[in-house]
């Protein structure tokens, strides 16, 4: 616990950017669910069985088997985390001038697509941009937007479709099985592969089980495998669903692409049987995959997120509806209607929340969206959000209660809130390191 004056000083010193706080100054850390989950006894036991051979570690083969069994892809290239896989995939498939359609951007994914010379085009259903709209599958692809885009730019200029499930920037919203199947059919009619961002695909499978006709009696593991069967490969940040502190992979069904990826990984990550991970990390991830698809685990995990979300809804705090799989997203535009988006309302709200009681959240709005590559102007995303992200197997309901009380407290004092101005802007992924001053 820190005092209010200590927190006011800490957030000022951090340039009003929660990424720049020291973790020891944070009381409840809801910055991210990435690498922050607790490993089980079974995973820790696996850490003791690390085979740290440079090549052909037995832990790699355990990992490969787990991915083949639960995700269903033929080939596996390990990477140090998700963006390592995104880098290799983008480098292999994108030619300068290409267009990559996706169901809403993700920061690192779009960055790698752009660095390879592509333009990202958002083809998510329009309802995803409305925080209040309640739809069971707000992460779905707008199929007519996709077919119009294919007609406009030509299938030969679309190297792949970037399908994320769940959709982080839309509020952790899922994609339905029917939509994934339809995207796959449409893409394959035009010879375009579908590449899944599988980072939170287990949470997505849980929502399908809960919400989609015909899936209530199926296990999350069965649903996950069927979902992946409508894609040609995936990038994965193992730091989320797979319950590890570090790790990721690129999975592919195509033999030639796999050979190219396993060659490229040697240049950027490490040999194709470790890809930037220690043997023990691969063992922990192989075991984490098995635990992650357990129906009881995933129900408890998403249930805790919903518990926090419904407390805030009961208090009339504006949040993205329905509540997502990994986080509750505060709607900063509705929270602070008196602040212009160029005054960074979500960034300001995350700072006030920290000052109130030491809860650390993250901006997901205009700062995260960055600038247009061509014009240099700020993107102005419809969603200006603060994400309260729940690590897996870490916090209790009491922590959720305290968080809800703090958010409600900040909401009651919303009229006096001030905006921010950006005083330092890094070139890439600015939200991580940008600095601000209070207006
Ligand atoms: N895709 C999604 C949907 C993600 O949420 C992330 C990371 C990545 C890819 C990149 O993976 O971090 O392992 O390189 N998201 C974290 C977050 C950082 O806080 O949402 P990575």
CSV table of C-alpha atoms and ligand atoms in Angstrom, one decimal:
chain,number,residue,atom,x,y,z
A,1,UNK,CA,0.0,0.0,0.0
A,2,UNK,CA,1.2,3.5,-0.8
A,3,UNK,CA,-0.2,6.8,0.3
A,4,UNK,CA,-2.1,9.2,-2.1
A,5,UNK,CA,0.7,11.6,-2.1
A,6,UNK,CA,3.2,8.9,-3.0
A,7,UNK,CA,1.0,7.8,-5.8
A,8,UNK,CA,0.6,11.3,-7.1
A,9,UNK,CA,4.3,11.7,-7.2
A,10,UNK,CA,4.9,8.3,-8.8
A,11,UNK,CA,2.4,8.8,-11.7
A,12,UNK,CA,3.8,12.3,-12.3
A,13,UNK,CA,7.4,10.9,-12.5
A,14,UNK,CA,6.0,8.2,-14.8
A,15,UNK,CA,4.8,10.9,-17.3
A,16,UNK,CA,1.2,9.8,-16.6
A,17,UNK,CA,1.9,6.5,-18.4
A,18,UNK,CA,1.1,3.4,-16.3
A,19,UNK,CA,3.7,1.5,-18.3
A,20,UNK,CA,6.4,3.6,-16.8
A,21,UNK,CA,5.4,3.0,-13.1
A,22,UNK,CA,7.5,0.7,-11.0
A,23,UNK,CA,5.6,-2.5,-10.1
A,24,UNK,CA,6.4,-2.1,-6.5
A,25,UNK,CA,4.4,1.2,-6.5
A,26,UNK,CA,1.4,-0.8,-7.7
A,27,UNK,CA,-1.2,-2.4,-5.3
A,28,UNK,CA,-3.4,-4.3,-7.8
A,29,UNK,CA,-1.8,-4.8,-11.2
A,30,UNK,CA,-4.4,-4.9,-14.0
A,31,UNK,CA,-2.1,-3.5,-16.6
A,32,UNK,CA,-2.2,-6.7,-18.6
A,33,UNK,CA,-2.9,-10.4,-18.6
A,34,UNK,CA,0.3,-11.0,-20.6
A,35,UNK,CA,2.9,-13.1,-18.7
A,36,UNK,CA,1.3,-12.2,-15.4
A,37,UNK,CA,-0.7,-15.3,-14.7
A,38,UNK,CA,0.3,-17.8,-12.0
A,39,UNK,CA,1.8,-21.1,-13.0
A,40,UNK,CA,0.5,-24.2,-11.4
A,41,UNK,CA,2.4,-26.8,-9.4
A,42,UNK,CA,2.4,-29.0,-12.4
A,43,UNK,CA,3.9,-26.3,-14.6
A,44,UNK,CA,6.6,-25.5,-12.0
A,45,UNK,CA,7.4,-29.2,-11.7
A,46,UNK,CA,7.9,-29.1,-15.5
A,47,UNK,CA,10.4,-26.2,-15.1
A,48,UNK,CA,12.7,-28.6,-13.2
A,49,UNK,CA,12.7,-31.0,-16.2
A,50,UNK,CA,14.2,-28.5,-18.7
A,51,UNK,CA,16.3,-30.1,-21.3
A,52,UNK,CA,18.6,-27.2,-22.1
A,53,UNK,CA,20.3,-28.9,-25.1
A,54,UNK,CA,20.9,-26.3,-27.9
A,55,UNK,CA,19.2,-28.5,-30.5
A,56,UNK,CA,16.4,-31.1,-30.3
A,57,UNK,CA,15.3,-30.5,-26.6
A,58,UNK,CA,12.8,-33.0,-25.5
A,59,UNK,CA,10.6,-30.1,-24.2
A,60,UNK,CA,10.2,-28.8,-27.7
A,61,UNK,CA,8.7,-32.1,-28.8
A,62,UNK,CA,6.3,-32.0,-25.8
A,63,UNK,CA,5.3,-28.5,-26.9
A,64,UNK,CA,4.8,-29.5,-30.5
A,65,UNK,CA,2.6,-32.4,-29.4
A,66,UNK,CA,0.5,-30.2,-27.2
A,67,UNK,CA,-0.1,-27.7,-30.0
A,68,UNK,CA,-0.8,-30.4,-32.6
A,69,UNK,CA,-3.3,-32.1,-30.2
A,70,UNK,CA,-5.2,-29.1,-28.9
A,71,UNK,CA,-4.9,-26.5,-31.8
A,72,UNK,CA,-4.6,-29.1,-34.6
A,73,UNK,CA,-1.9,-27.5,-36.8
A,74,UNK,CA,0.7,-29.7,-38.5
A,75,UNK,CA,3.9,-27.6,-38.0
A,76,UNK,CA,5.2,-25.6,-35.1
A,77,UNK,CA,7.9,-22.9,-35.0
A,78,UNK,CA,8.6,-21.7,-31.4
A,79,UNK,CA,9.2,-18.0,-30.8
A,80,UNK,CA,10.0,-15.9,-27.7
A,81,UNK,CA,6.5,-14.4,-27.7
A,82,UNK,CA,3.6,-13.4,-30.0
A,83,UNK,CA,5.3,-10.5,-31.8
A,84,UNK,CA,8.2,-12.8,-32.7
A,85,UNK,CA,5.7,-15.0,-34.6
A,86,UNK,CA,4.0,-11.9,-36.1
A,87,UNK,CA,7.4,-10.7,-37.4
A,88,UNK,CA,8.2,-13.9,-39.2
A,89,UNK,CA,4.7,-14.4,-40.6
A,90,UNK,CA,4.6,-10.8,-42.0
A,91,UNK,CA,8.1,-11.1,-43.4
A,92,UNK,CA,7.3,-14.3,-45.2
A,93,UNK,CA,3.9,-13.4,-46.7
A,94,UNK,CA,3.7,-9.7,-47.3
A,95,UNK,CA,5.0,-7.8,-50.3
A,96,UNK,CA,5.2,-4.0,-50.3
A,97,UNK,CA,1.9,-2.5,-51.4
A,98,UNK,CA,-0.2,-5.4,-50.1
A,99,UNK,CA,-3.4,-5.1,-48.1
A,100,UNK,CA,-4.0,-7.1,-44.9
A,101,UNK,CA,-7.6,-7.2,-43.8
A,102,UNK,CA,-8.3,-8.0,-40.1
A,103,UNK,CA,-11.1,-7.9,-37.5
A,104,UNK,CA,-9.8,-4.7,-35.8
A,105,UNK,CA,-6.1,-3.9,-35.5
A,106,UNK,CA,-3.8,-5.1,-32.7
A,107,UNK,CA,-0.8,-2.8,-32.0
A,108,UNK,CA,2.1,-5.2,-32.5
A,109,UNK,CA,0.3,-7.2,-35.3
A,110,UNK,CA,-0.4,-4.1,-37.4
A,111,UNK,CA,3.1,-2.7,-36.7
A,112,UNK,CA,4.7,-5.8,-38.2
A,113,UNK,CA,2.3,-5.8,-41.2
A,114,UNK,CA,3.2,-2.1,-41.8
A,115,UNK,CA,6.9,-2.6,-41.4
A,116,UNK,CA,6.7,-5.3,-44.2
A,117,UNK,CA,4.9,-2.7,-46.4
A,118,UNK,CA,1.3,-3.7,-46.0
A,119,UNK,CA,-1.7,-1.5,-45.3
A,120,UNK,CA,-4.1,-2.8,-42.6
A,121,UNK,CA,-7.8,-2.6,-43.4
A,122,UNK,CA,-10.4,-3.1,-40.6
A,123,UNK,CA,-13.2,-5.5,-41.6
A,124,UNK,CA,-14.8,-6.1,-38.2
A,125,UNK,CA,-18.6,-5.8,-37.9
A,126,UNK,CA,-19.5,-2.1,-37.4
A,127,UNK,CA,-21.2,-2.8,-34.0
A,128,UNK,CA,-17.7,-3.6,-32.6
A,129,UNK,CA,-17.0,0.2,-32.5
A,130,UNK,CA,-20.1,0.9,-30.3
A,131,UNK,CA,-19.3,0.1,-26.7
A,132,UNK,CA,-23.0,0.0,-25.7
A,133,UNK,CA,-24.2,-2.4,-28.4
A,134,UNK,CA,-24.8,-5.9,-26.9
A,135,UNK,CA,-24.1,-8.6,-29.4
A,136,UNK,CA,-22.9,-12.1,-28.5
A,137,UNK,CA,-20.1,-12.1,-31.2
A,138,UNK,CA,-19.0,-8.5,-31.6
A,139,UNK,CA,-15.6,-9.8,-32.9
A,140,UNK,CA,-17.1,-11.2,-36.1
A,141,UNK,CA,-15.8,-10.3,-39.5
A,142,UNK,CA,-18.1,-8.2,-41.7
A,143,UNK,CA,-18.3,-10.6,-44.7
A,144,UNK,CA,-19.6,-8.0,-47.2
A,145,UNK,CA,-16.8,-5.6,-46.2
A,146,UNK,CA,-14.3,-8.5,-46.8
A,147,UNK,CA,-15.7,-9.4,-50.2
A,148,UNK,CA,-15.9,-5.8,-51.3
A,149,UNK,CA,-12.3,-5.4,-50.3
A,150,UNK,CA,-11.2,-8.5,-52.3
A,151,UNK,CA,-13.1,-7.1,-55.3
A,152,UNK,CA,-11.5,-3.7,-54.9
A,153,UNK,CA,-7.8,-4.5,-54.4
A,154,UNK,CA,-7.7,-8.0,-55.9
A,155,UNK,CA,-7.0,-11.3,-54.1
A,156,UNK,CA,-3.4,-11.3,-55.4
A,157,UNK,CA,-2.7,-8.2,-53.2
A,158,UNK,CA,-4.1,-9.8,-50.1
A,159,UNK,CA,-1.4,-12.2,-48.7
A,160,UNK,CA,-3.7,-13.4,-45.8
A,161,UNK,CA,-6.6,-12.5,-43.7
A,162,UNK,CA,-5.6,-11.6,-40.1
A,163,UNK,CA,-8.3,-13.1,-37.9
A,164,UNK,CA,-8.1,-12.5,-34.1
A,165,UNK,CA,-10.2,-14.4,-31.6
A,166,UNK,CA,-11.0,-12.9,-29.2
A,167,UNK,CA,-10.6,-9.3,-30.3
A,168,UNK,CA,-8.5,-7.5,-27.8
A,169,UNK,CA,-9.0,-3.9,-29.0
A,170,UNK,CA,-12.8,-4.4,-29.3
A,171,UNK,CA,-13.0,-5.3,-25.6
A,172,UNK,CA,-12.1,-9.0,-25.6
A,173,UNK,CA,-15.1,-9.8,-27.9
A,174,UNK,CA,-15.4,-13.3,-29.5
A,175,UNK,CA,-15.8,-14.5,-33.0
A,176,UNK,CA,-18.5,-17.1,-33.7
A,177,UNK,CA,-17.8,-20.5,-35.2
A,178,UNK,CA,-20.2,-19.8,-38.1
A,179,UNK,CA,-18.3,-16.6,-38.9
A,180,UNK,CA,-14.9,-18.3,-38.8
A,181,UNK,CA,-16.3,-20.9,-41.2
A,182,UNK,CA,-17.7,-18.3,-43.5
A,183,UNK,CA,-14.5,-16.3,-43.5
A,184,UNK,CA,-12.5,-19.4,-44.4
A,185,UNK,CA,-14.9,-20.4,-47.2
A,186,UNK,CA,-14.8,-16.9,-48.7
A,187,UNK,CA,-11.1,-16.6,-48.4
A,188,UNK,CA,-10.4,-20.0,-49.9
A,189,UNK,CA,-12.7,-19.3,-52.9
A,190,UNK,CA,-10.1,-16.6,-53.7
A,191,UNK,CA,-7.1,-18.6,-52.7
A,192,UNK,CA,-6.3,-16.4,-49.7
A,193,UNK,CA,-5.1,-18.1,-46.5
A,194,UNK,CA,-6.6,-17.2,-43.1
A,195,UNK,CA,-4.0,-16.7,-40.3
A,196,UNK,CA,-5.4,-16.8,-36.7
A,197,UNK,CA,-4.2,-14.7,-33.8
A,198,UNK,CA,-4.8,-17.5,-31.3
A,199,UNK,CA,-3.6,-15.5,-28.3
A,200,UNK,CA,-7.0,-15.8,-26.5
A,201,UNK,CA,-8.6,-18.5,-28.7
A,202,UNK,CA,-9.4,-20.6,-25.6
A,203,UNK,CA,-11.4,-17.8,-24.2
A,204,UNK,CA,-13.1,-17.4,-27.6
A,205,UNK,CA,-14.0,-21.2,-27.5
A,206,UNK,CA,-15.6,-20.7,-24.1
A,207,UNK,CA,-17.8,-18.0,-25.4
A,208,UNK,CA,-18.9,-20.2,-28.3
A,209,UNK,CA,-19.8,-22.9,-25.8
A,210,UNK,CA,-21.8,-20.5,-23.8
A,211,UNK,CA,-23.5,-18.5,-26.7
A,212,UNK,CA,-23.6,-20.3,-30.0
A,213,UNK,CA,-26.3,-22.8,-30.9
A,214,UNK,CA,-25.1,-26.4,-31.1
A,215,UNK,CA,-22.0,-26.0,-28.9
A,216,UNK,CA,-23.3,-26.2,-25.3
A,217,UNK,CA,-22.6,-29.9,-25.0
A,218,UNK,CA,-19.1,-29.7,-26.5
A,219,UNK,CA,-15.9,-29.2,-24.5
A,220,UNK,CA,-13.8,-26.1,-24.9
A,221,UNK,CA,-11.0,-28.3,-26.2
A,222,UNK,CA,-13.3,-29.7,-29.0
A,223,UNK,CA,-14.5,-26.2,-29.9
A,224,UNK,CA,-10.9,-24.8,-30.0
A,225,UNK,CA,-9.8,-27.5,-32.4
A,226,UNK,CA,-12.8,-27.0,-34.7
A,227,UNK,CA,-12.2,-23.3,-34.7
A,228,UNK,CA,-8.6,-23.6,-35.7
A,229,UNK,CA,-9.5,-26.0,-38.5
A,230,UNK,CA,-11.0,-23.0,-40.3
A,231,UNK,CA,-7.6,-21.3,-40.4
A,232,UNK,CA,-4.3,-22.1,-42.2
A,233,UNK,CA,-2.0,-21.3,-39.3
A,234,UNK,CA,-1.7,-19.1,-36.2
A,235,UNK,CA,0.5,-16.7,-34.3
A,236,UNK,CA,0.4,-17.1,-30.6
A,237,UNK,CA,1.4,-15.2,-27.5
A,238,UNK,CA,1.6,-18.1,-25.0
A,239,UNK,CA,1.8,-15.4,-22.2
A,240,UNK,CA,-2.1,-15.2,-22.2
A,241,UNK,CA,-4.2,-18.4,-22.6
A,242,UNK,CA,-1.3,-20.7,-22.2
A,243,UNK,CA,-0.5,-19.6,-18.6
A,244,UNK,CA,3.2,-18.9,-18.9
A,245,UNK,CA,5.4,-15.8,-18.2
A,246,UNK,CA,7.1,-16.0,-21.6
A,247,UNK,CA,6.7,-17.9,-24.9
A,248,UNK,CA,4.9,-18.1,-28.2
A,249,UNK,CA,4.7,-19.9,-31.5
A,250,UNK,CA,3.9,-19.8,-35.1
A,251,UNK,CA,1.9,-22.8,-36.4
A,252,UNK,CA,1.4,-23.6,-40.1
A,253,UNK,CA,-0.3,-26.3,-42.1
A,254,UNK,CA,1.6,-25.7,-45.3
A,255,UNK,CA,4.9,-27.6,-45.7
A,256,UNK,CA,6.7,-25.0,-47.8
A,257,UNK,CA,5.7,-22.1,-45.6
A,258,UNK,CA,6.9,-24.1,-42.6
A,259,UNK,CA,10.3,-24.7,-44.1
A,260,UNK,CA,10.7,-21.0,-44.8
A,261,UNK,CA,9.5,-20.0,-41.3
A,262,UNK,CA,11.8,-22.5,-39.6
A,263,UNK,CA,14.7,-21.0,-41.6
A,264,UNK,CA,13.8,-17.4,-40.8
A,265,UNK,CA,13.3,-18.2,-37.1
A,266,UNK,CA,17.0,-19.0,-36.9
A,267,UNK,CA,17.9,-15.5,-38.0
A,268,UNK,CA,15.6,-13.6,-35.6
A,269,UNK,CA,14.7,-15.8,-32.6
A,270,UNK,CA,16.9,-18.9,-32.3
A,271,UNK,CA,17.1,-22.5,-33.6
A,272,UNK,CA,13.8,-24.0,-34.8
A,273,UNK,CA,13.6,-26.2,-31.7
A,274,UNK,CA,13.7,-23.4,-29.2
A,275,UNK,CA,13.0,-20.1,-30.9
A,276,UNK,CA,14.1,-17.8,-28.0
A,277,UNK,CA,12.8,-20.0,-25.2
A,278,UNK,CA,14.7,-22.1,-22.6
A,279,UNK,CA,13.8,-25.8,-22.6
A,280,UNK,CA,12.1,-25.2,-19.2
A,281,UNK,CA,9.9,-22.4,-20.7
A,282,UNK,CA,8.7,-24.8,-23.5
A,283,UNK,CA,7.8,-27.5,-20.9
A,284,UNK,CA,5.8,-25.0,-18.8
A,285,UNK,CA,4.0,-23.9,-21.9
A,286,UNK,CA,3.3,-27.4,-23.1
A,287,UNK,CA,1.7,-28.1,-19.7
A,288,UNK,CA,-0.1,-24.7,-19.6
A,289,UNK,CA,-1.8,-25.5,-22.9
A,290,UNK,CA,-3.3,-28.7,-21.4
A,291,UNK,CA,-4.5,-26.8,-18.3
A,292,UNK,CA,-5.8,-23.8,-20.3
A,293,UNK,CA,-8.5,-25.8,-22.1
A,294,UNK,CA,-10.0,-27.3,-18.9
A,295,UNK,CA,-13.7,-26.3,-18.8
A,296,UNK,CA,-13.6,-25.5,-15.1
A,297,UNK,CA,-10.5,-23.4,-15.4
A,298,UNK,CA,-11.8,-21.3,-18.2
A,299,UNK,CA,-15.3,-20.9,-16.6
A,300,UNK,CA,-13.6,-19.6,-13.4
A,301,UNK,CA,-11.3,-17.3,-15.3
A,302,UNK,CA,-13.9,-15.6,-17.5
A,303,UNK,CA,-16.4,-15.7,-14.6
A,304,UNK,CA,-14.0,-13.5,-12.5
A,305,UNK,CA,-13.8,-11.0,-15.3
A,306,UNK,CA,-17.6,-10.9,-15.6
A,307,UNK,CA,-17.9,-10.5,-11.8
A,308,UNK,CA,-15.9,-7.3,-11.9
A,309,UNK,CA,-17.8,-6.1,-15.0
A,310,UNK,CA,-21.2,-6.7,-13.5
A,311,UNK,CA,-20.3,-4.8,-10.4
A,312,UNK,CA,-19.5,-1.8,-12.5
A,313,UNK,CA,-22.6,-2.1,-14.7
A,314,UNK,CA,-24.7,-2.2,-11.5
A,315,UNK,CA,-23.1,1.1,-10.5
A,316,UNK,CA,-23.9,2.6,-13.9
A,317,UNK,CA,-20.2,3.0,-14.8
A,318,UNK,CA,-19.9,3.1,-18.6
A,319,UNK,CA,-18.1,-0.1,-19.8
A,320,UNK,CA,-17.9,-2.0,-23.0
A,321,UNK,CA,-20.8,-4.5,-23.3
A,322,UNK,CA,-20.9,-7.4,-23.2
A,323,UNK,CA,-18.0,-8.0,-20.8
A,324,UNK,CA,-15.0,-9.5,-22.6
A,325,UNK,CA,-13.0,-12.6,-21.8
A,326,UNK,CA,-9.8,-11.2,-20.3
A,327,UNK,CA,-10.7,-7.6,-19.2
A,328,UNK,CA,-13.3,-5.0,-18.3
A,329,UNK,CA,-13.0,-1.9,-20.5
A,330,UNK,CA,-14.0,1.5,-19.2
A,331,UNK,CA,-15.5,3.8,-21.9
A,332,UNK,CA,-13.5,6.9,-21.3
A,333,UNK,CA,-15.5,9.0,-23.8
A,334,UNK,CA,-18.6,8.4,-21.8
A,335,UNK,CA,-16.7,8.8,-18.5
A,336,UNK,CA,-15.2,12.2,-19.5
A,337,UNK,CA,-17.5,13.7,-22.1
A,338,UNK,CA,-15.9,17.1,-21.4
A,339,UNK,CA,-12.5,16.0,-22.7
A,340,UNK,CA,-11.6,16.1,-26.3
A,341,UNK,CA,-10.0,12.9,-27.7
A,342,UNK,CA,-6.8,14.9,-28.4
A,343,UNK,CA,-6.6,15.5,-24.6
A,344,UNK,CA,-6.2,11.7,-24.1
A,345,UNK,CA,-9.2,10.9,-21.9
A,346,UNK,CA,-8.4,7.2,-21.5
A,347,UNK,CA,-4.7,7.9,-20.6
A,348,UNK,CA,-6.0,10.5,-18.1
A,349,UNK,CA,-8.5,8.1,-16.6
A,350,UNK,CA,-5.9,5.4,-16.1
A,351,UNK,CA,-3.7,7.9,-14.2
A,352,UNK,CA,-6.6,9.0,-12.0
A,353,UNK,CA,-7.4,5.4,-11.2
A,354,UNK,CA,-3.9,4.7,-10.1
A,355,UNK,CA,-3.8,7.8,-8.0
A,356,UNK,CA,-7.1,6.8,-6.3
A,357,UNK,CA,-6.0,3.5,-4.9
A,358,UNK,CA,-3.0,2.0,-6.7
A,359,UNK,CA,-4.8,0.0,-9.3
A,360,UNK,CA,-2.8,-0.1,-12.5
A,361,UNK,CA,-4.8,-0.2,-15.8
A,362,UNK,CA,-3.9,0.5,-19.5
A,363,UNK,CA,-5.0,3.0,-22.1
A,364,UNK,CA,-6.5,1.5,-25.3
A,365,UNK,CA,-7.6,4.5,-27.3
A,366,UNK,CA,-6.0,7.3,-29.3
A,367,UNK,CA,-2.5,6.8,-27.8
A,368,UNK,CA,-2.5,3.0,-28.6
A,369,UNK,CA,-3.9,3.6,-32.1
A,370,UNK,CA,-0.9,5.7,-33.1
A,371,UNK,CA,-0.5,7.7,-36.4
A,372,UNK,CA,-1.5,7.0,-39.9
A,373,UNK,CA,1.5,5.7,-41.8
A,374,UNK,CA,0.9,7.9,-44.9
A,375,UNK,CA,-0.4,11.2,-43.5
A,376,UNK,CA,1.3,11.2,-40.1
A,377,UNK,CA,-2.1,12.2,-38.5
A,378,UNK,CA,-3.3,10.6,-35.3
A,379,UNK,CA,-5.8,7.8,-35.8
A,380,UNK,CA,-9.0,8.6,-34.0
A,381,UNK,CA,-10.4,5.2,-32.9
A,382,UNK,CA,-14.2,5.2,-32.1
A,383,UNK,CA,-13.3,3.3,-28.9
A,384,UNK,CA,-11.4,5.3,-26.3
A,385,UNK,CA,-11.0,2.8,-23.5
A,386,UNK,CA,-9.2,1.9,-20.3
A,387,UNK,CA,-8.5,-1.8,-19.9
A,388,UNK,CA,-8.7,-3.4,-16.4
A,389,UNK,CA,-7.0,-6.7,-17.4
A,390,UNK,CA,-7.3,-9.7,-15.1
A,391,UNK,CA,-4.3,-12.0,-14.8
A,392,UNK,CA,-5.2,-15.7,-14.6
A,393,UNK,CA,-5.2,-17.5,-11.2
A,394,UNK,CA,-3.7,-14.5,-9.4
A,395,UNK,CA,-6.4,-12.3,-7.7
A,396,UNK,CA,-9.4,-13.0,-5.4
A,397,UNK,CA,-12.9,-11.6,-5.5
A,398,UNK,CA,-11.8,-9.2,-2.7
A,399,UNK,CA,-9.3,-7.6,-5.1
A,400,UNK,CA,-12.2,-7.3,-7.7
A,401,UNK,CA,-14.3,-5.6,-5.0
A,402,UNK,CA,-11.6,-3.1,-4.2
A,403,UNK,CA,-11.1,-2.3,-7.9
A,404,UNK,CA,-14.8,-1.8,-8.4
A,405,UNK,CA,-15.0,0.6,-5.4
A,406,UNK,CA,-12.0,2.6,-6.8
A,407,UNK,CA,-13.5,2.9,-10.3
A,408,UNK,CA,-16.8,4.0,-8.8
A,409,UNK,CA,-15.0,6.6,-6.7
A,410,UNK,CA,-13.2,8.0,-9.7
A,411,UNK,CA,-16.4,8.0,-11.6
A,412,UNK,CA,-18.1,10.1,-8.9
A,413,UNK,CA,-15.4,12.7,-9.2
A,414,UNK,CA,-15.4,12.7,-13.0
A,415,UNK,CA,-16.5,16.3,-13.5
A,416,UNK,CA,-13.2,17.7,-12.2
A,417,UNK,CA,-11.0,15.5,-14.3
A,418,UNK,CA,-8.3,17.2,-16.5
A,419,UNK,CA,-6.9,16.0,-19.8
A,420,UNK,CA,-3.2,15.5,-20.7
A,421,UNK,CA,-0.8,16.7,-23.3
A,422,UNK,CA,1.9,14.5,-24.9
A,423,UNK,CA,5.4,15.7,-24.3
A,424,UNK,CA,7.4,12.8,-25.6
A,425,UNK,CA,6.3,10.5,-28.4
A,426,UNK,CA,8.4,7.5,-29.4
A,427,UNK,CA,8.4,6.4,-33.1
A,428,UNK,CA,7.1,2.9,-32.7
A,429,UNK,CA,4.2,1.6,-30.5
A,430,UNK,CA,4.1,4.9,-28.7
A,431,UNK,CA,1.8,3.9,-25.9
A,432,UNK,CA,4.5,1.9,-24.2
A,433,UNK,CA,6.9,4.8,-23.6
A,434,UNK,CA,5.1,8.1,-24.3
A,435,UNK,CA,5.2,10.8,-21.6
A,436,UNK,CA,2.5,13.3,-20.7
A,437,UNK,CA,1.8,16.3,-18.5
A,438,UNK,CA,-1.6,17.2,-17.0
A,439,UNK,CA,-3.3,20.2,-18.6
B,1,LIG,N1,-2.0,-10.5,-30.3
B,1,LIG,C1,-2.8,-10.1,-29.3
B,1,LIG,C2,-4.3,-10.2,-29.5
B,1,LIG,C3,-2.2,-9.6,-28.1
B,1,LIG,O1,-3.0,-9.3,-27.1
B,1,LIG,C4,-0.8,-9.5,-27.9
B,1,LIG,C5,-0.2,-9.0,-26.7
B,1,LIG,C6,0.0,-9.9,-29.0
B,1,LIG,C7,-0.6,-10.4,-30.2
B,1,LIG,C8,1.5,-9.8,-29.0
B,1,LIG,O2,2.0,-10.8,-28.1
B,1,LIG,O3,3.0,-9.5,-26.3
B,1,LIG,O4,3.5,-11.9,-26.7
B,1,LIG,O5,4.4,-10.2,-28.2
B,1,LIG,N2,-0.9,-8.4,-25.9
B,1,LIG,C9,-0.4,-7.9,-24.6
B,1,LIG,C10,-1.6,-7.1,-24.0
B,1,LIG,C11,0.8,-7.1,-24.7
B,1,LIG,O6,-1.4,-6.5,-22.9
B,1,LIG,O7,-2.7,-7.2,-24.5
B,1,LIG,P1,3.3,-10.6,-27.3
